[in-house]
Amino acid sequence: MNGRSQYLPGQGRVVALCGGVGGAKLAVGLQHVLGERLSVVVNVADDFEHLGLHISPDLDTVLYTLAGLSDPVRGWGRFDETWNFMEALKQIGGETWFLLGDRDMAMHIERTRRRVSGESLTIITSDFAHRLGISSAVLPVTNDRLSTIVDTTEGELEFQRYFVERRCEPLVKQIRFSGAQSARLSEEVLASLDGDDLRLIILCPSNPYLSIDPILAVPGMAEKLRAACVPVVAISPIIGGQAIKGPTRKIMDELGVEPSNAEISRHYAGLLDGLVIDTADAAGAGHLGVDVQAAPTLMTDMQSKITLAEHALAFGESLRVTPERRGRPLRREAHHDDT
Ligand code: FO1
């Protein structure tokens, strides 16, 4: 779609908390409507060092998606990719379990070079976003080290080892966020949440356990949401009683929680004023403890991303901040540590 959306929300900024593929789809719809009035706060706990490079998978997925460069089938990486580097690496016996495309490599090499020379992830990401023609602000939640560690029946695994190398096969017992206690929200993230012009906070339909929880685990973030003077709205990743993206359903089963909107609402309890659920789940939703809006949440093309963004924004505009939100019991805190 060309040009701006027909939907004209009031002025002010919107902050969206986002993981990788699923969240980035909504972010692109939000960017279409809001342009530079959108700040996307991105999970960095999937980041890892690989082949000597600093890889930031969720940041890159968001950057490529917002720039219109992402691969529509994989959801990650670039659409115009070639794989000569991987083939050459395989030939000489290098590690090939994590695929790095030839064009994608530029991102990792340049990010690593700039980090080694002392620049923050925030500055580097902002510069990449600008150069890729992205109008919204793309903000790593923290410049500090934060790593998702998946405790499985086969022992503890770094996130990408669990997700990509082991294809999410080991059973999940617990998820923890190493470094969370000492990580600090970046100044830019704090400014985006403290600004007088902030109008709405959105939790994208990313995996709550793997993508949103690490953002919330950074000290101060959950408190910011609880104390926010603007509505906080989540888009549920559940569609038709299933978690649509990736391993969410499997992880929910293994953690002993049911894949339902009631569970999503409970998981985010104390943080939300509203929850957008899929129209397919509207009938049986029952009372979810927050205001609920049903909308088509399956994002298959640009129009469906824009439509969901418009629904979420209009819903957010219609909500009042509920004082009860702060009075509710705190959500079950994710286990995090400083190891
Ligand atoms: N996901 C895969 O399933 N296999 C890969 O080989 C892979 C490589 C990869 C390289 C760069 C990048 O930015 C993302 C990549 N991803 C890959 C996606 C990534 O592992 C996940 O999408 C996220 O970490 C989960 O949000």
XYZ file of C-alpha atoms and ligand atoms in Angstrom:
365
model
C 0.000 0.000 0.000
C 1.218 3.489 -0.785
C 0.786 6.616 1.271
C -0.625 7.062 4.723
C -3.505 5.143 6.178
C -7.028 6.572 6.155
C -7.065 6.253 9.921
C -6.104 9.523 11.561
C -5.530 9.040 15.254
C -4.956 11.995 17.552
C -1.496 13.374 17.963
C 1.072 11.882 20.265
C 3.507 9.021 20.325
C 2.942 5.291 20.585
C 5.445 2.861 22.098
C 5.260 -0.791 20.978
C 7.124 -3.569 22.813
C 8.195 -6.110 20.220
C 10.037 -9.369 19.652
C 10.892 -10.776 16.232
C 8.723 -12.059 13.410
C 5.165 -11.836 14.861
C 5.668 -8.488 16.564
C 7.439 -6.954 13.574
C 4.366 -7.612 11.415
C 2.270 -5.398 13.657
C 5.088 -2.858 13.901
C 4.998 -2.410 10.136
C 1.252 -1.730 10.293
C 1.771 0.714 13.150
C 4.574 2.448 11.247
C 2.285 2.830 8.233
C -0.251 4.681 10.374
C 2.048 6.563 12.742
C 5.370 7.037 10.929
C 7.801 8.883 13.173
C 5.296 8.929 16.031
C 6.067 5.241 16.668
C 8.862 3.920 18.894
C 9.456 0.174 18.744
C 11.190 -1.169 21.858
C 12.813 -4.448 20.842
C 13.892 -7.570 22.712
C 17.657 -8.130 22.740
C 17.755 -11.275 24.892
C 17.976 -13.415 21.707
C 21.281 -11.690 20.906
C 24.391 -13.809 20.960
C 27.948 -13.909 19.775
C 28.469 -16.232 16.863
C 31.552 -16.615 14.630
C 32.967 -13.628 16.498
C 30.012 -11.433 15.468
C 27.369 -9.702 17.562
C 24.048 -11.022 16.203
C 20.801 -9.238 17.172
C 18.090 -11.357 15.521
C 15.001 -9.502 16.774
C 16.469 -6.062 16.081
C 17.364 -7.147 12.558
C 13.951 -8.703 11.966
C 12.316 -5.430 13.016
C 14.732 -3.342 10.912
C 14.309 -5.479 7.798
C 10.534 -5.650 8.223
C 10.110 -1.900 8.741
C 12.428 -1.238 5.787
C 10.452 -3.590 3.524
C 13.491 -5.860 3.132
C 12.409 -8.932 5.123
C 11.905 -12.370 3.637
C 8.142 -12.963 3.674
C 8.416 -16.751 3.954
C 11.079 -17.083 6.657
C 10.046 -13.890 8.449
C 13.699 -13.273 9.393
C 16.591 -12.198 7.203
C 16.394 -10.383 3.852
C 14.251 -11.327 0.853
C 17.079 -10.656 -1.626
C 19.509 -13.022 0.075
C 22.223 -15.285 -1.315
C 24.140 -17.909 0.690
C 27.669 -18.039 -0.732
C 29.245 -17.339 2.652
C 27.436 -20.299 4.267
C 28.429 -22.628 1.416
C 32.053 -21.568 1.652
C 31.967 -21.897 5.451
C 30.537 -25.412 5.181
C 33.271 -26.380 2.708
C 35.990 -25.539 5.223
C 34.208 -27.206 8.159
C 32.806 -24.111 9.924
C 29.641 -23.982 12.032
C 26.580 -23.887 9.794
C 23.668 -24.463 12.175
C 22.847 -20.736 12.215
C 22.268 -19.313 8.751
C 23.853 -15.983 7.911
C 23.059 -14.683 4.448
C 25.589 -12.765 2.375
C 23.750 -9.441 2.575
C 22.699 -10.002 6.189
C 26.386 -10.420 7.062
C 26.919 -6.713 6.428
C 24.648 -5.955 9.392
C 26.509 -8.267 11.778
C 29.987 -7.224 10.676
C 29.274 -3.499 10.826
C 27.389 -3.776 14.143
C 30.272 -5.751 15.634
C 32.888 -3.289 14.354
C 31.000 -0.324 15.819
C 30.393 -2.059 19.145
C 34.063 -2.974 19.436
C 34.904 0.674 18.822
C 32.661 1.571 21.785
C 29.358 2.646 20.254
C 26.115 1.613 21.961
C 23.629 -0.797 20.393
C 21.072 2.032 20.517
C 23.195 4.459 18.466
C 24.149 1.780 15.946
C 20.548 0.587 15.537
C 19.245 4.127 15.164
C 21.819 4.822 12.478
C 21.010 1.588 10.600
C 17.285 2.420 10.796
C 17.878 5.900 9.420
C 20.027 4.589 6.572
C 17.420 1.936 5.715
C 14.784 4.675 5.398
C 12.785 3.689 8.487
C 10.653 6.531 9.848
C 9.916 5.022 13.291
C 12.379 4.838 16.172
C 13.785 1.325 16.681
C 15.130 1.027 20.236
C 16.901 -1.955 21.801
C 15.378 -2.235 25.274
C 18.840 -2.067 26.838
C 22.456 -1.558 25.836
C 23.495 -4.048 28.493
C 23.965 -7.774 28.215
C 20.703 -9.708 28.447
C 20.405 -13.375 27.443
C 17.505 -15.768 27.400
C 18.520 -19.123 28.854
C 16.133 -22.012 28.329
C 16.276 -24.652 31.049
C 15.273 -27.874 29.329
C 15.140 -31.579 30.029
C 18.519 -31.664 28.259
C 20.013 -28.948 30.456
C 20.353 -25.200 30.027
C 20.620 -23.911 26.485
C 21.380 -20.439 25.113
C 18.326 -19.215 23.263
C 19.563 -19.640 19.657
C 20.979 -23.084 20.485
C 17.517 -24.057 21.768
C 15.520 -22.275 19.052
C 17.562 -22.827 15.899
C 20.075 -25.603 16.522
C 17.745 -27.827 18.578
C 14.591 -26.588 16.759
C 12.777 -26.131 20.104
C 12.758 -29.915 20.568
C 13.973 -30.199 24.185
C 11.151 -29.846 26.712
C 11.163 -26.471 28.452
C 11.215 -26.497 32.258
C 11.932 -22.827 32.882
C 13.081 -19.697 31.089
C 15.421 -17.182 32.693
C 16.972 -13.936 31.579
C 20.623 -13.823 32.431
C 21.848 -10.295 33.154
C 18.355 -8.916 33.725
C 18.917 -7.670 37.257
C 21.803 -5.431 36.311
C 20.528 -4.400 32.870
C 19.320 -0.812 32.546
C 16.645 0.560 30.253
C 18.356 2.770 27.699
C 17.936 6.537 28.021
C 16.046 6.556 24.743
C 13.603 3.895 25.966
C 13.053 5.827 29.211
C 12.490 9.036 27.228
C 9.964 7.306 24.960
C 7.977 6.110 27.994
C 8.272 9.365 29.958
C 7.430 11.800 27.169
C 4.466 14.166 27.699
C 3.275 13.291 24.209
C 3.008 9.529 24.910
C -0.493 8.377 24.021
C -0.525 4.596 24.085
C 1.668 1.577 24.885
C 1.187 -1.600 22.841
C 2.460 -5.111 23.574
C 2.844 -6.703 20.133
C 1.573 -10.268 19.508
C 5.073 -11.644 20.069
C 5.738 -14.721 22.180
C 4.968 -13.508 25.744
C 7.463 -15.910 27.351
C 10.388 -15.560 24.941
C 10.012 -12.089 23.456
C 7.997 -9.788 25.735
C 9.036 -11.208 29.127
C 12.739 -10.366 28.610
C 11.734 -6.756 27.855
C 9.608 -6.695 31.003
C 12.448 -8.278 32.989
C 14.660 -5.209 32.579
C 14.293 -3.407 35.905
C 11.882 -0.498 35.657
C 10.010 -1.606 32.529
C 7.112 -3.443 34.214
C 6.872 -0.587 36.743
C 6.687 1.941 33.877
C 3.758 0.030 32.395
C 2.002 -0.285 35.759
C 2.424 3.422 36.437
C 1.708 4.622 32.898
C -0.812 7.449 32.583
C -1.748 6.184 29.112
C -3.568 2.971 28.212
C -1.557 -0.230 27.822
C -2.947 -2.645 25.229
C -1.700 -6.131 24.294
C -2.507 -8.015 21.115
C -2.949 -11.669 21.947
C -0.854 -14.178 19.970
C -3.684 -16.735 20.357
C -5.852 -17.436 17.313
C -8.652 -19.977 17.435
C -7.344 -21.391 20.704
C -3.888 -21.898 19.192
C -0.735 -19.852 19.521
C -0.205 -18.978 15.897
C 3.519 -18.204 15.784
C 6.348 -20.634 16.187
C 6.861 -22.482 19.419
C 4.493 -20.480 21.638
C 1.954 -23.309 21.889
C 4.589 -25.956 22.602
C 6.219 -23.806 25.287
C 2.867 -23.026 26.890
C 2.096 -26.753 27.048
C 5.487 -27.519 28.582
C 5.208 -24.709 31.118
C 1.812 -26.129 32.064
C -0.290 -23.168 30.931
C -3.235 -23.414 28.581
C -3.029 -21.647 25.197
C -5.912 -19.281 25.830
C -6.632 -15.588 26.044
C -7.429 -16.051 29.734
C -3.830 -17.178 30.219
C -2.445 -14.259 28.173
C -4.512 -11.851 30.279
C -3.348 -13.550 33.472
C 0.257 -13.513 32.306
C 0.146 -9.737 31.782
C -2.050 -9.093 34.824
C -1.458 -5.730 36.460
C 0.036 -4.275 33.284
C -2.869 -4.025 30.840
C -5.943 -1.895 30.299
C -7.025 -3.756 27.197
C -6.489 -6.957 25.225
C -7.127 -7.368 21.498
C -8.208 -10.947 20.767
C -8.942 -12.622 17.466
C -12.500 -12.543 16.174
C -12.421 -16.361 16.088
C -12.035 -16.372 19.885
C -14.580 -13.665 20.663
C -17.550 -15.918 21.385
C -15.959 -18.074 24.049
C -13.721 -15.404 25.561
C -15.708 -14.878 28.758
C -14.517 -12.353 31.308
C -10.797 -11.688 30.877
C -10.325 -9.091 33.609
C -9.497 -6.298 31.136
C -11.392 -4.517 28.370
C -11.429 -6.721 25.294
C -11.653 -5.864 21.604
C -12.090 -8.560 18.961
C -10.326 -7.983 15.631
C -8.758 -10.097 12.869
C -5.261 -10.678 14.262
C -3.843 -12.982 11.557
C -1.470 -10.761 9.545
C -0.960 -12.290 6.113
C -0.440 -9.181 3.986
C 0.205 -5.450 4.328
C -3.476 -4.579 4.537
C -4.119 -6.998 7.410
C -1.156 -5.498 9.312
C -2.509 -1.982 8.830
C -6.040 -3.055 9.761
C -4.863 -4.672 13.003
C -2.736 -1.607 13.803
C -5.785 0.613 13.279
C -7.926 -1.614 15.499
C -5.324 -1.560 18.261
C -4.915 2.226 18.042
C -8.650 2.935 17.960
C -9.186 0.532 20.878
C -6.390 2.192 22.829
C -7.881 5.629 22.163
C -11.241 4.420 23.482
C -9.798 3.172 26.767
C -9.330 4.982 29.984
C -6.438 4.129 32.206
C -7.923 1.858 34.825
C -6.706 2.613 38.349
C -7.439 -1.034 39.180
C -4.608 -1.980 36.831
C -2.114 -0.806 39.446
C -4.083 -2.398 42.264
C -4.087 -5.867 40.763
C -1.664 -8.456 41.998
C 1.625 -8.318 40.168
C 2.017 -10.657 37.255
C 3.997 -13.776 37.967
C 7.527 -12.417 37.704
C 9.768 -14.078 35.170
C 12.715 -15.751 36.783
C 15.781 -13.662 36.105
C 19.254 -13.583 37.433
C 22.652 -12.095 36.953
C 24.645 -15.153 36.050
N 16.049 -18.673 12.512
C 16.119 -19.958 12.171
O 15.164 -20.695 12.390
N 17.275 -20.475 11.576
C 18.346 -19.708 11.306
O 19.358 -20.211 10.792
C 18.267 -18.309 11.629
C 19.295 -17.434 11.328
C 19.119 -16.055 11.600
C 20.121 -15.153 11.232
C 19.962 -13.803 11.469
C 18.789 -13.348 12.091
O 18.639 -12.037 12.300
C 17.802 -14.232 12.457
C 17.945 -15.600 12.226
N 16.963 -16.506 12.568
C 17.072 -17.820 12.245
C 15.765 -16.064 13.291
C 15.950 -16.029 14.812
O 16.617 -17.126 15.333
C 14.581 -16.005 15.514
O 13.580 -15.540 14.690
C 14.506 -15.111 16.691
O 15.617 -15.082 17.512
C 13.248 -15.408 17.511
O 12.560 -14.232 17.631
